[in-house]
Coordinates of C-alpha atoms and ligand atoms in Angstrom, one line a residue:
X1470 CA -24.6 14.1 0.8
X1471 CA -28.4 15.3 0.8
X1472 CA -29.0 17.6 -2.4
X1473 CA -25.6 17.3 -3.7
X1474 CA -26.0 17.6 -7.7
X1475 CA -22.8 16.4 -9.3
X1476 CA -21.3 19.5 -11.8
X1477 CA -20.4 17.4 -15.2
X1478 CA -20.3 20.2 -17.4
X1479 CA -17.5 21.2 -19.3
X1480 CA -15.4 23.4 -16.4
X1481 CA -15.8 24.5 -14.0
X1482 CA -15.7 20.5 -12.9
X1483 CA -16.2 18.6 -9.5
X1484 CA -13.0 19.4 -7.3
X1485 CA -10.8 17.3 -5.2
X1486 CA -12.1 17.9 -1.9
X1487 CA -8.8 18.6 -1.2
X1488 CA -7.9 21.3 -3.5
X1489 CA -11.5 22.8 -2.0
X1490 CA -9.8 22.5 1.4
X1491 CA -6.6 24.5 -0.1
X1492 CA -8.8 27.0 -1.2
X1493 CA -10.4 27.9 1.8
X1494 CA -7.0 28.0 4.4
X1495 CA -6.2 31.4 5.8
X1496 CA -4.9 33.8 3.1
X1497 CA -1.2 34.5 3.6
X1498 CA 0.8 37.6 2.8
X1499 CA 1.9 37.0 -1.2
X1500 CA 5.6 37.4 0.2
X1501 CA 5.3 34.9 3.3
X1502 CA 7.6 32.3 2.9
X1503 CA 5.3 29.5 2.4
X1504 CA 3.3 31.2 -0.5
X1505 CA 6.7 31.6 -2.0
X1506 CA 7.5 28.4 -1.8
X1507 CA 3.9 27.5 -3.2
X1508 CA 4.2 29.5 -6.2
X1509 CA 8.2 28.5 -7.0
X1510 CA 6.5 24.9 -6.9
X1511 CA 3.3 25.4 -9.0
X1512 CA 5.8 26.7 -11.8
X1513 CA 8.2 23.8 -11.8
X1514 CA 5.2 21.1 -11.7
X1515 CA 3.4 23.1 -15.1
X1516 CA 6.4 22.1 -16.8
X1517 CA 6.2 18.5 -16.4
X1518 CA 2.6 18.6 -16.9
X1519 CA 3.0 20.6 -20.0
X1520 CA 6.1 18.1 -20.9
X1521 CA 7.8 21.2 -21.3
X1522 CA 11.1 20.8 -19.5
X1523 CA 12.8 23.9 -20.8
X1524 CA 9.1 26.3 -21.2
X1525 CA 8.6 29.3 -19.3
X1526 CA 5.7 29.0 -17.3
X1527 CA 3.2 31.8 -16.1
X1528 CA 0.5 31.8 -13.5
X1529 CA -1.9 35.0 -13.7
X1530 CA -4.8 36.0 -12.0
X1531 CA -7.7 35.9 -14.8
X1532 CA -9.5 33.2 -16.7
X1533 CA -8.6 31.2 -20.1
X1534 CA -9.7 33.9 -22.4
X1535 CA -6.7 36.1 -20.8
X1536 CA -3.9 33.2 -21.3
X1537 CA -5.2 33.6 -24.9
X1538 CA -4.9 37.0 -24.8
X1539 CA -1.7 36.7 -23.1
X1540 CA -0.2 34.8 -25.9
X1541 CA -1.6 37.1 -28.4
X1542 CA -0.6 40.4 -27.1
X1543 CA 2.8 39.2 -26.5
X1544 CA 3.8 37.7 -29.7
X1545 CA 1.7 39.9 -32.6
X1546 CA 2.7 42.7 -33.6
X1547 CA 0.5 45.1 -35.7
X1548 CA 0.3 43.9 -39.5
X1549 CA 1.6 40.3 -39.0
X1550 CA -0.2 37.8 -40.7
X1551 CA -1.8 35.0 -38.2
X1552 CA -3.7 31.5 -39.3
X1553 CA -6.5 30.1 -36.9
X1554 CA -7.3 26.7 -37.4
X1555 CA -11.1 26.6 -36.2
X1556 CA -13.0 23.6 -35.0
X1557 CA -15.5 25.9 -33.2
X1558 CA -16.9 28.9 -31.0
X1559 CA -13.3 29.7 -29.6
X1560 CA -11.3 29.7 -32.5
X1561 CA -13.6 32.3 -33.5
X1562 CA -12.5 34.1 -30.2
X1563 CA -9.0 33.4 -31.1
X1564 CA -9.3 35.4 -34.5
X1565 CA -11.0 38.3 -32.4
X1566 CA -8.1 38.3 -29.9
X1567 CA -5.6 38.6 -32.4
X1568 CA -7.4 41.1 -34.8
X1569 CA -7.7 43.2 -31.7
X1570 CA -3.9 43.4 -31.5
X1571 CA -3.7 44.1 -35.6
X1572 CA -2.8 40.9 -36.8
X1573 CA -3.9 40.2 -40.5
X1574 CA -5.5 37.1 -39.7
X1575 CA -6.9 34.0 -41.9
X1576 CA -9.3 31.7 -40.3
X1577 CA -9.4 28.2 -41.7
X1578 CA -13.0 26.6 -40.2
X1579 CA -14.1 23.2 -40.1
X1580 CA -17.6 22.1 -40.8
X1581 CA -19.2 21.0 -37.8
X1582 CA -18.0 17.9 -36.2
X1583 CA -15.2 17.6 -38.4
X1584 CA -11.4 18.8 -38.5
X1585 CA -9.8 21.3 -41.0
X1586 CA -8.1 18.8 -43.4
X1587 CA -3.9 19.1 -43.2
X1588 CA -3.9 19.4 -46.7
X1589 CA -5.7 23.0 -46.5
X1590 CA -3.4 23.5 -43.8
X1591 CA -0.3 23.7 -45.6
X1592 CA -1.9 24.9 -48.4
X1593 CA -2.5 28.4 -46.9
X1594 CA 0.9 27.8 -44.6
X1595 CA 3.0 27.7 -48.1
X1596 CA 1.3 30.6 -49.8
X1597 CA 2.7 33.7 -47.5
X1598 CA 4.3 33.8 -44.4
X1599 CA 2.7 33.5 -41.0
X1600 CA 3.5 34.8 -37.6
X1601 CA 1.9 32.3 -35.6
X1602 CA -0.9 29.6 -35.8
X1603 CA -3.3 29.0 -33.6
X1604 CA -5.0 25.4 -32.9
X1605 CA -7.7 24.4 -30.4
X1606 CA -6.9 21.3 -29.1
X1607 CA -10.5 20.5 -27.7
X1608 CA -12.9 23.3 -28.7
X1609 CA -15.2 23.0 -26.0
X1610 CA -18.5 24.4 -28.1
X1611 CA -18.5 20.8 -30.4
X1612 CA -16.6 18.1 -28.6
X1613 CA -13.9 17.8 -31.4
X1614 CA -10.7 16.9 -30.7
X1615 CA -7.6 18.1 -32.8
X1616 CA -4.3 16.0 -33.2
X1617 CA -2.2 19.1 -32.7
X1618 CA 1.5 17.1 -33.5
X1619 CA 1.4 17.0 -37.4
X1620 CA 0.2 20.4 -37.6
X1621 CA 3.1 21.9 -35.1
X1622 CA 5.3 20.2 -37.2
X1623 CA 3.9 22.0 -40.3
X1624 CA 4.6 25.3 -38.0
X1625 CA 8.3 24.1 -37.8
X1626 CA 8.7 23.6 -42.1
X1627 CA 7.2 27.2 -42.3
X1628 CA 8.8 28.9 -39.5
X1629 CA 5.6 29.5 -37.9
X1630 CA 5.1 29.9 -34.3
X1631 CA 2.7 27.6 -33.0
X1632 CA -0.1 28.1 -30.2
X1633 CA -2.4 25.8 -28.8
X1634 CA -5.6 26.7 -27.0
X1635 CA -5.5 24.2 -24.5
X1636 CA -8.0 25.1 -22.0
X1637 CA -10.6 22.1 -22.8
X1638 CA -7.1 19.8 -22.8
X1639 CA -4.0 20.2 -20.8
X1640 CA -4.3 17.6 -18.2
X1641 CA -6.8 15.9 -20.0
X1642 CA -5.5 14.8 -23.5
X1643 CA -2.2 14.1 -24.8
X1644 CA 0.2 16.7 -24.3
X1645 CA 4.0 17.2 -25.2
X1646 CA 4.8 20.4 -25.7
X1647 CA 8.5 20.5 -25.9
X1648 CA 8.1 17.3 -28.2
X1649 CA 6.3 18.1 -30.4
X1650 CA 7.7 21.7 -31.2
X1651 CA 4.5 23.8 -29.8
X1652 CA 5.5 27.0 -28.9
X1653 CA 2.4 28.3 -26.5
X1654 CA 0.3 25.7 -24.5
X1655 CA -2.4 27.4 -23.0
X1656 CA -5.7 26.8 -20.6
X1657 CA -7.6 28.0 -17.6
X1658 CA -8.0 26.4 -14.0
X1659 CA -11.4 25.4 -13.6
X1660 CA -11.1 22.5 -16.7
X1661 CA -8.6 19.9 -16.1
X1662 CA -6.5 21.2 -14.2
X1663 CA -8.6 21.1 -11.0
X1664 CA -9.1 23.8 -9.4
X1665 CA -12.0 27.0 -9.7
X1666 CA -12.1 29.5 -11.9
X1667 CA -9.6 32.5 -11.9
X1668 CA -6.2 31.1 -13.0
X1669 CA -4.8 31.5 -16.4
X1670 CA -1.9 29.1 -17.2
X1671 CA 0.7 29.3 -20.2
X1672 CA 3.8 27.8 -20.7
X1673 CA 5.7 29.5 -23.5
X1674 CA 9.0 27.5 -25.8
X1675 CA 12.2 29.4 -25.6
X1676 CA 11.9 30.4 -29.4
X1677 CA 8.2 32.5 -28.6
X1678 CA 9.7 33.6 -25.5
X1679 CA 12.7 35.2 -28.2
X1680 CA 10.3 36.1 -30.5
X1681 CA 8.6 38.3 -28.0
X1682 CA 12.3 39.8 -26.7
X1683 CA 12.8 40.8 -30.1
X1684 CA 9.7 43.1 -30.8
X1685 CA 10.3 46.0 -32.8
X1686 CA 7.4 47.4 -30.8
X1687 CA 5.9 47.7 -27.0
X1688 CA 2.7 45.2 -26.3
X1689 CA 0.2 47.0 -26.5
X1690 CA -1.9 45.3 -23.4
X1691 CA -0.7 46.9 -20.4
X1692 CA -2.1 43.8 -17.8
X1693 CA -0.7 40.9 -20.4
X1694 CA 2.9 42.0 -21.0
X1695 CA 5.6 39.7 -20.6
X1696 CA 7.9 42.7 -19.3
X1697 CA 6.1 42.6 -16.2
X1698 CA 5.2 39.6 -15.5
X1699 CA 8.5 37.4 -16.1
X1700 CA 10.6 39.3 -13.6
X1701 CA 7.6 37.7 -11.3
X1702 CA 7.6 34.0 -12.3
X1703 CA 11.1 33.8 -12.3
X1704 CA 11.9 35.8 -8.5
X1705 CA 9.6 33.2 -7.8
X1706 CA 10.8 30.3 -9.1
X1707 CA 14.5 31.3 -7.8
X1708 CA 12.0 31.5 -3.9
X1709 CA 12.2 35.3 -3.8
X1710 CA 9.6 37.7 -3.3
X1711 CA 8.6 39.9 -6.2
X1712 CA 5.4 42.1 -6.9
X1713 CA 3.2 43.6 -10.1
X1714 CA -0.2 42.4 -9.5
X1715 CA -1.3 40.7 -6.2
X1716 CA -1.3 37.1 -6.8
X1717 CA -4.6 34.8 -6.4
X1718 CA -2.7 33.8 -3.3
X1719 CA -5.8 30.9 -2.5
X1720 CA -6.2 29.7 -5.9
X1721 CA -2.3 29.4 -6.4
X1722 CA -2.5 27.0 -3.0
X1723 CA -4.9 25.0 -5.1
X1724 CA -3.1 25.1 -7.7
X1725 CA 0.4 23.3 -6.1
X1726 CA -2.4 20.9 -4.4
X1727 CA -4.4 19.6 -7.8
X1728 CA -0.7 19.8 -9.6
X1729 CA 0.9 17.8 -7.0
X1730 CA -2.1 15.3 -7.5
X1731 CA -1.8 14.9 -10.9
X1732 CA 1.6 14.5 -10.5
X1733 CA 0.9 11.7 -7.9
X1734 CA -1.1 10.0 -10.5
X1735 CA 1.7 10.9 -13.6
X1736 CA 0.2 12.8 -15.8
X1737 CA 0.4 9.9 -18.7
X1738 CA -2.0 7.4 -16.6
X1739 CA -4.6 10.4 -15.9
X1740 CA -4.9 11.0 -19.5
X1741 CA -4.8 7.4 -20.2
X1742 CA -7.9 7.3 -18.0
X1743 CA -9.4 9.9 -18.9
X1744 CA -9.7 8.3 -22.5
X1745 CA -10.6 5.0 -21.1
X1746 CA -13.7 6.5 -19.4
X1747 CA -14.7 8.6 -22.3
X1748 CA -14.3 5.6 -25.2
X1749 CA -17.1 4.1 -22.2
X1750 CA -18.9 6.7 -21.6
X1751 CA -19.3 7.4 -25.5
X1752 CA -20.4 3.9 -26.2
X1753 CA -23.3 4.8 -23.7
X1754 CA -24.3 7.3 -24.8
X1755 CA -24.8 5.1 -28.5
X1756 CA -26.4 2.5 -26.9
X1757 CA -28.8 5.1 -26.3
X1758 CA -29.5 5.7 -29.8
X1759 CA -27.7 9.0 -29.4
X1760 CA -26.1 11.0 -31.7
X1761 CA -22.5 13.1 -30.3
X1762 CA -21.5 15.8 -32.5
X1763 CA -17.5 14.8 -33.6
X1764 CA -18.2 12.7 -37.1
X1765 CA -16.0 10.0 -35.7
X1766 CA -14.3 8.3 -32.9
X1767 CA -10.9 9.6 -34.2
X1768 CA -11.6 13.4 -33.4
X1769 CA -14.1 13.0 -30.4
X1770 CA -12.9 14.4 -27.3
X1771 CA -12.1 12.8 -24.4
X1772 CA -12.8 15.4 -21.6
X1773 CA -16.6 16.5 -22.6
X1774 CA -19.0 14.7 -25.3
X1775 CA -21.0 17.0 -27.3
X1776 CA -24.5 15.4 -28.2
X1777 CA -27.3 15.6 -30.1
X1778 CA -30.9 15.9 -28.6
X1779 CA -33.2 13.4 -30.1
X1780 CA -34.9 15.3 -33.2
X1781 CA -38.3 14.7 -31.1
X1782 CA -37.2 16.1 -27.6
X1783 CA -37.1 19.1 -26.2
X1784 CA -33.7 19.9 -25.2
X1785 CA -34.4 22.1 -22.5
X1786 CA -37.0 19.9 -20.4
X1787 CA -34.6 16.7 -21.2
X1788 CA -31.7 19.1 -19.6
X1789 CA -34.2 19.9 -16.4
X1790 CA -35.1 16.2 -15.9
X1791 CA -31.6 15.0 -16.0
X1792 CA -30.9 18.1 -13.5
X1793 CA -34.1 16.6 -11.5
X1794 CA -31.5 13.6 -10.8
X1795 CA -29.2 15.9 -9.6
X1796 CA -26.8 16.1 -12.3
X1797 CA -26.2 19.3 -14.1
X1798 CA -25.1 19.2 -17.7
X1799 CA -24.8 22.3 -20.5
X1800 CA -26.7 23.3 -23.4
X1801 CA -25.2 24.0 -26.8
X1802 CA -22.5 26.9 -27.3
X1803 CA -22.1 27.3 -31.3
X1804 CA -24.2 29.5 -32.3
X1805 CA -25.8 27.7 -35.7
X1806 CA -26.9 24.9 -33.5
X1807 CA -26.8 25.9 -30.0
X1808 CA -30.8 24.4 -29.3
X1809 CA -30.1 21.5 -30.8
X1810 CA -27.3 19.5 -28.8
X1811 CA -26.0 19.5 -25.2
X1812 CA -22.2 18.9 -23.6
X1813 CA -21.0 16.5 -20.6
X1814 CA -17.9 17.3 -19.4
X1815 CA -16.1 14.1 -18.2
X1816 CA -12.5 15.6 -17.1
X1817 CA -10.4 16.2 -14.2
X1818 CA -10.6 13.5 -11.6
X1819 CA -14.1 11.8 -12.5
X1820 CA -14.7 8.7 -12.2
X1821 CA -16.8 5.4 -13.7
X1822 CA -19.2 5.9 -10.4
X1823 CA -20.1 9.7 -11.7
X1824 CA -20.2 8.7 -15.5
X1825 CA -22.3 5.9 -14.3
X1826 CA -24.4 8.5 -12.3
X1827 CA -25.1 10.7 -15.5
X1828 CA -25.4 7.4 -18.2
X1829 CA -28.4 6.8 -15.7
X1830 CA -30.1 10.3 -15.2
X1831 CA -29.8 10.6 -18.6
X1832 CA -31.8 7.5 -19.6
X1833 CA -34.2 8.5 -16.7
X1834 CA -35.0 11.4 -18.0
X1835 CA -35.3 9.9 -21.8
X1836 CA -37.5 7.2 -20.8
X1837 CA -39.7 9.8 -19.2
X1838 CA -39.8 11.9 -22.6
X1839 CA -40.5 9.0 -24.7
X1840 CA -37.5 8.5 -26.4
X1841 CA -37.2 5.1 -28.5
X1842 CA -34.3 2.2 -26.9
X1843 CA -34.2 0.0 -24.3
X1844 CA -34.0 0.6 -20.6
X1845 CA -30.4 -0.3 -19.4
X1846 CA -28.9 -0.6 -22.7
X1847 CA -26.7 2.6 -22.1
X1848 CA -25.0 1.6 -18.7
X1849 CA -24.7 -2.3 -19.8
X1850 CA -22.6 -0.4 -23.2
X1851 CA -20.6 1.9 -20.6
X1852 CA -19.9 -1.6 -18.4
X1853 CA -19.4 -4.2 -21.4
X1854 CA -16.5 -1.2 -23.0
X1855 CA -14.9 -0.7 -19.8
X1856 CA -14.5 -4.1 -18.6
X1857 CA -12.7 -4.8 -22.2
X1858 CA -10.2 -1.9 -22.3
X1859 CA -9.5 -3.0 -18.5
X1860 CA -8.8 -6.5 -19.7
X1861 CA -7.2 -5.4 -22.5
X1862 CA -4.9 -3.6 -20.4
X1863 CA -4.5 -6.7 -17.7
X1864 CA -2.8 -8.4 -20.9
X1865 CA -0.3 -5.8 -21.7
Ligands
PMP2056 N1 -10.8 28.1 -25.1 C1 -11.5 26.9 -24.8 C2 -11.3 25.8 -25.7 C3 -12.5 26.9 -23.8 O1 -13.2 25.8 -23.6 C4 -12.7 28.1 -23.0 C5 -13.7 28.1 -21.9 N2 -14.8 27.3 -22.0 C6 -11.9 29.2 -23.3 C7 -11.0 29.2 -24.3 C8 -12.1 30.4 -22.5 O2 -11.8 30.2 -21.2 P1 -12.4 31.1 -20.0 O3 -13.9 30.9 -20.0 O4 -11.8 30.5 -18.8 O5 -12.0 32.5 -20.3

């Protein structure tokens, strides 16, 4: 396709020609039959996405930032005490969110490229009690990825409800909601999920979703409140027509189409995948004598790398030349190092071709700023790593 750049930033992401198509079909009436039918089956796929057999699932018009809200506004009530465990720029949001609805919250922040330690976890779990938690699963500003299961299982010993940002995730990493006792599971369209911007996505636990039927007062967000958006999901769910706010009648037609792709695939192979292609993609990127962000393999994540610019380069011209090859990339997001590092988003349904794509713009662009390793080394790394984890798995 002449002058097609590829989009590997960290969402919005390339999109299933397919779910494109969906998106561009006539627009029914949000009570036809069909888009009934639609949205009852978008609801029952989140759940097995989410691994949430028994969750209440919502689809709302908005972006990720209003799932969080979403969660927030529903289940705080003024004066409760929150804890956000912060690997980044939107746990910070996370804290704003919920100080906006007047909880008393702690934040708990990692230094950069690492995770808050468990220990200081349950240290500030034990000394008063908490409302809810909040954890992001892959904060998209540094690449770090958070193993959510031993801190929802902290929640449980406290009595805490627990909330995963999972907009940089769900589809992407390891999920089991239900499992693993996590009470919110949260994200937006455009990331792994597959389809453009404008959908926020929650599935809520039966114990939030009696937290929040037990306020002592009204939410305070007139747009977010459960009260009138449940009657909605459900009338749907049961294929009957129902109204609040119009639905994103296109985007929800994407949505059954990625979902029903995904579900094609099975959601554990497509993560399974997904970290396949970014353990390859990450020895690349080494073999380039590049830096990423997350202090070890352990926490890096496997839907976008977050990497360092070489201390000599100018990160803005290296991001122009690399766009020169038509692949588009993003600069730096947290705030005490935003000029120095850049993100790659590597979710959704990419593929070894597109990695391979970007591993070579990439040392195009290097090479032609000077930068010290040698020519080819990055895609031979990329090659040599996947050809081993696909023997590796030949052998299982
Ligand atoms: N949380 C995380 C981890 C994100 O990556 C983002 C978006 N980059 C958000 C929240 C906010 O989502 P949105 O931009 O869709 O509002």
């Amino acid at each position: 396709m002449k002058n097609r750049k590829l989009l590997m930033i960290p969402g919005p992401i390339e999109f299933e020609p397919e779910v494109l198509r969906a998106m561009g079909m006539a627009t029914t009436s949000h009570v036809a039959p069909n888009f009934i039918e639609t949205f009852g089956k978008s609801l029952e796929m989140m759940r097995d996405i989410w691994m949430a057999p028994n969750g209440q699932p919502f689809i709302v018009a908005g972006t990720g930032t209003l799932a969080m809200d979403m969660a927030a506004a529903n289940l705080i009530e003024r004066g409760d005490n929150a804890l956000v465990i912060s690997t980044g720029y939107f746990g910070k949001r996370f804290k704003d969110i919920l100080d906006r609805y007047g909880a008393n919250t702690t934040i708990l922040e990692s230094n950069v490229g690492e995770i808050v330690p468990i220990d200081a976890i349950e240290k500030e779990l034990s000394s008063k009690q908490f409302k809810v938690l909040t954890i992001t699963h892959v904060d998209t500003s540094t690449g770090v990825l958070v193993d959510p299961k031993p801190i929802a299982e902290l929640a449980r010993k406290y009595n805490v409800l627990c909330i995963l940002d999972g907009v940089c995730s769900v589809a992407g990493e390891e999920i089991k909601q239900e499992e693993w006792g996590i009470d919110v599971v949260l994200t937006g369209s455009q990331k792994a999920i597959g389809v453009p911007p404008g959908l926020a996505l929650l599935v809520a636990s039966q114990k939030a979703m009696e937290v929040w039927e037990n306020r002592r007062t009204p939410v305070s967000s007139y747009y977010s409140d459960w009260n009138n958006w449940l009657p909605i999901m459900r009338a749907y769910e049961e294929r009957r027509s129902s109204y609040f706010g119009t639905p994103a009648v296109n985007l929800i037609v994407a949505l059954e189409t990625s979902l029903k792709i995904i579900g094609a695939e099975k959601i554990a192979n497509r993560v399974e995948k997904n970290k396949k292609l970014a353990e390859a993609f990450r020895a690349g990127i080494k073999a380039l004598n590049l830096e990423i962000l997350p202090k070890t393999e352990e926490i890096a994540a496997n839907t976008l790398s977050a990497i360092y610019y070489p201390k000599d380069i100018d990160g803005a011209e290296l991001r122009s030349r690399i766009a020169h090859y038509n692949i588009i990339v993003a600069g730096g997001l947290l705030s005490e190092i935003k000029a120095s590092y850049f993100r790659i988003g590597h979710m959704g349904s990419v593929s070894s071709n597109d990695l391979i794509s970007v591993l070579s713009a990439l040392e195009m662009a290097l090479l032609e700023l000077g930068h010290s390793f040698e020519s080819g080394k990055g895609l031979q790394a990329f090659q040599d790593n996947l050809l081993a984890s696909n023997e590796k798995l030949s052998t299982v």
